[in-house]
Coordinates of C-alpha atoms in Angstrom, one line a residue:
X33 CA -30.8 21.2 -72.4
X34 CA -33.4 18.5 -72.6
X35 CA -34.4 16.5 -69.5
X36 CA -35.8 13.0 -69.5
X37 CA -37.2 11.4 -66.4
X38 CA -37.5 7.6 -66.0
X39 CA -37.8 4.9 -63.4
X40 CA -41.5 5.1 -62.5
X41 CA -43.8 2.2 -62.1
X42 CA -46.2 0.4 -59.8
X43 CA -45.1 -0.4 -56.3
X44 CA -46.8 -1.5 -53.1
X45 CA -47.0 0.6 -49.9
X46 CA -43.6 0.6 -48.2
X47 CA -41.7 -0.2 -51.3
X48 CA -39.0 1.7 -53.1
X49 CA -38.2 3.2 -56.5
X50 CA -35.4 5.2 -57.9
X51 CA -36.1 7.8 -60.5
X52 CA -33.5 9.2 -62.9
X53 CA -33.4 12.5 -64.7
X54 CA -30.9 12.5 -67.5
X55 CA -29.8 15.7 -69.3
X56 CA -28.9 15.8 -73.0
X57 CA -26.8 18.9 -72.9
X58 CA -24.6 20.8 -70.5
X59 CA -25.8 21.4 -67.0
X60 CA -24.1 24.6 -65.8
X61 CA -22.6 24.7 -62.3
X62 CA -25.1 27.4 -61.4
X63 CA -28.1 25.2 -62.1
X64 CA -30.5 24.0 -59.5
X65 CA -32.2 20.7 -60.3
X66 CA -35.6 20.0 -59.0
X67 CA -38.0 17.1 -58.7
X68 CA -41.7 17.9 -58.7
X69 CA -44.9 15.8 -58.8
X70 CA -48.5 16.2 -59.9
X71 CA -51.2 13.9 -58.6
X72 CA -54.5 13.5 -60.5
X73 CA -56.7 16.6 -60.0
X74 CA -54.0 18.5 -58.0
X75 CA -51.4 21.1 -58.8
X76 CA -47.8 20.3 -59.4
X77 CA -45.8 20.4 -56.2
X78 CA -42.2 20.6 -55.1
X79 CA -40.6 17.4 -53.9
X80 CA -36.8 17.9 -53.7
X81 CA -34.0 20.0 -55.2
X82 CA -30.2 19.9 -55.4
X83 CA -27.5 22.3 -56.6
X84 CA -25.7 20.8 -59.6
X85 CA -22.4 22.1 -58.3
X86 CA -22.5 20.8 -54.8
X87 CA -24.5 18.6 -52.4
X88 CA -26.9 21.2 -51.1
X89 CA -30.4 19.7 -50.9
X90 CA -33.9 20.6 -49.8
X91 CA -37.0 18.5 -49.4
X92 CA -40.7 18.9 -49.0
X93 CA -41.9 18.1 -45.5
X94 CA -44.0 15.3 -46.9
X95 CA -41.0 13.4 -48.2
X96 CA -38.3 14.3 -45.7
X97 CA -36.6 11.3 -44.3
X98 CA -38.0 9.0 -47.0
X99 CA -36.7 10.5 -50.3
X100 CA -33.1 11.3 -51.2
X101 CA -32.0 13.5 -54.2
X102 CA -28.5 13.1 -55.6
X103 CA -26.6 13.9 -58.7
X104 CA -23.9 12.2 -60.8
X105 CA -22.1 14.8 -62.9
X106 CA -20.2 12.1 -64.9
X107 CA -23.6 10.7 -66.1
X108 CA -25.3 14.1 -66.3
X109 CA -28.1 12.6 -64.2
X110 CA -30.1 13.5 -61.1
X111 CA -31.7 10.8 -59.0
X112 CA -34.6 10.6 -56.6
X113 CA -34.4 7.6 -54.3
X114 CA -37.9 7.0 -52.9
X115 CA -38.3 4.7 -49.9
X116 CA -41.2 3.9 -47.6
X117 CA -43.6 4.9 -50.4
X118 CA -47.2 5.7 -49.5
X119 CA -50.3 5.8 -51.7
X120 CA -50.3 9.6 -51.4
X121 CA -47.0 9.6 -53.3
X122 CA -48.8 8.5 -56.4
X123 CA -48.2 11.1 -59.1
X124 CA -46.4 12.0 -62.3
X125 CA -42.9 12.9 -61.3
X126 CA -41.0 15.5 -63.4
X127 CA -37.6 17.0 -63.2
X128 CA -36.6 20.6 -64.2
X129 CA -33.7 22.9 -64.2
X130 CA -33.6 26.4 -62.7
X131 CA -31.1 29.0 -61.5
X132 CA -32.7 30.0 -58.2
X133 CA -32.7 28.1 -54.9
X134 CA -36.5 27.9 -55.1
X135 CA -39.4 25.5 -54.5
X136 CA -41.7 27.4 -56.9
X137 CA -42.4 25.8 -60.2
X138 CA -42.3 29.3 -61.7
X139 CA -38.5 29.4 -61.2
X140 CA -37.8 26.3 -63.3
X141 CA -37.4 25.8 -67.0
X142 CA -36.5 22.9 -69.2
X143 CA -39.2 20.6 -67.8
X144 CA -38.6 17.0 -68.7
X145 CA -41.3 14.6 -69.6
X146 CA -42.6 13.0 -66.4
X147 CA -42.7 9.4 -65.2
X148 CA -45.7 7.9 -63.4
X149 CA -45.3 6.5 -59.9
X150 CA -48.2 4.5 -58.6
X151 CA -48.3 3.2 -55.0
X152 CA -50.9 0.6 -54.2
X153 CA -52.3 0.2 -50.8

């Protein structure tokens, strides 16, 4: 399965963006879909994850209460709604599929091409 992230852009502090991750191929019910981000000069970090088969979600503390992950099985797409954006949210956001309920990048495969989010102060 191939994953393609989209929806990034430039936004002011306090603004909102919705990222999409569309899969071209079957997403099995056992899959866990994750959003990760990598800021310049930093390692890739976990943002949010959701089970493909149900609405179980998990968030990084830094985005809890501001970001919402969701999925639409009919569209084979996972979303990341980002509200109250801060300059420190600036990063390349990527989605990936895994089979473990994990926040570690090592447990994910099928990384999609990322989308850049820039939050201006």
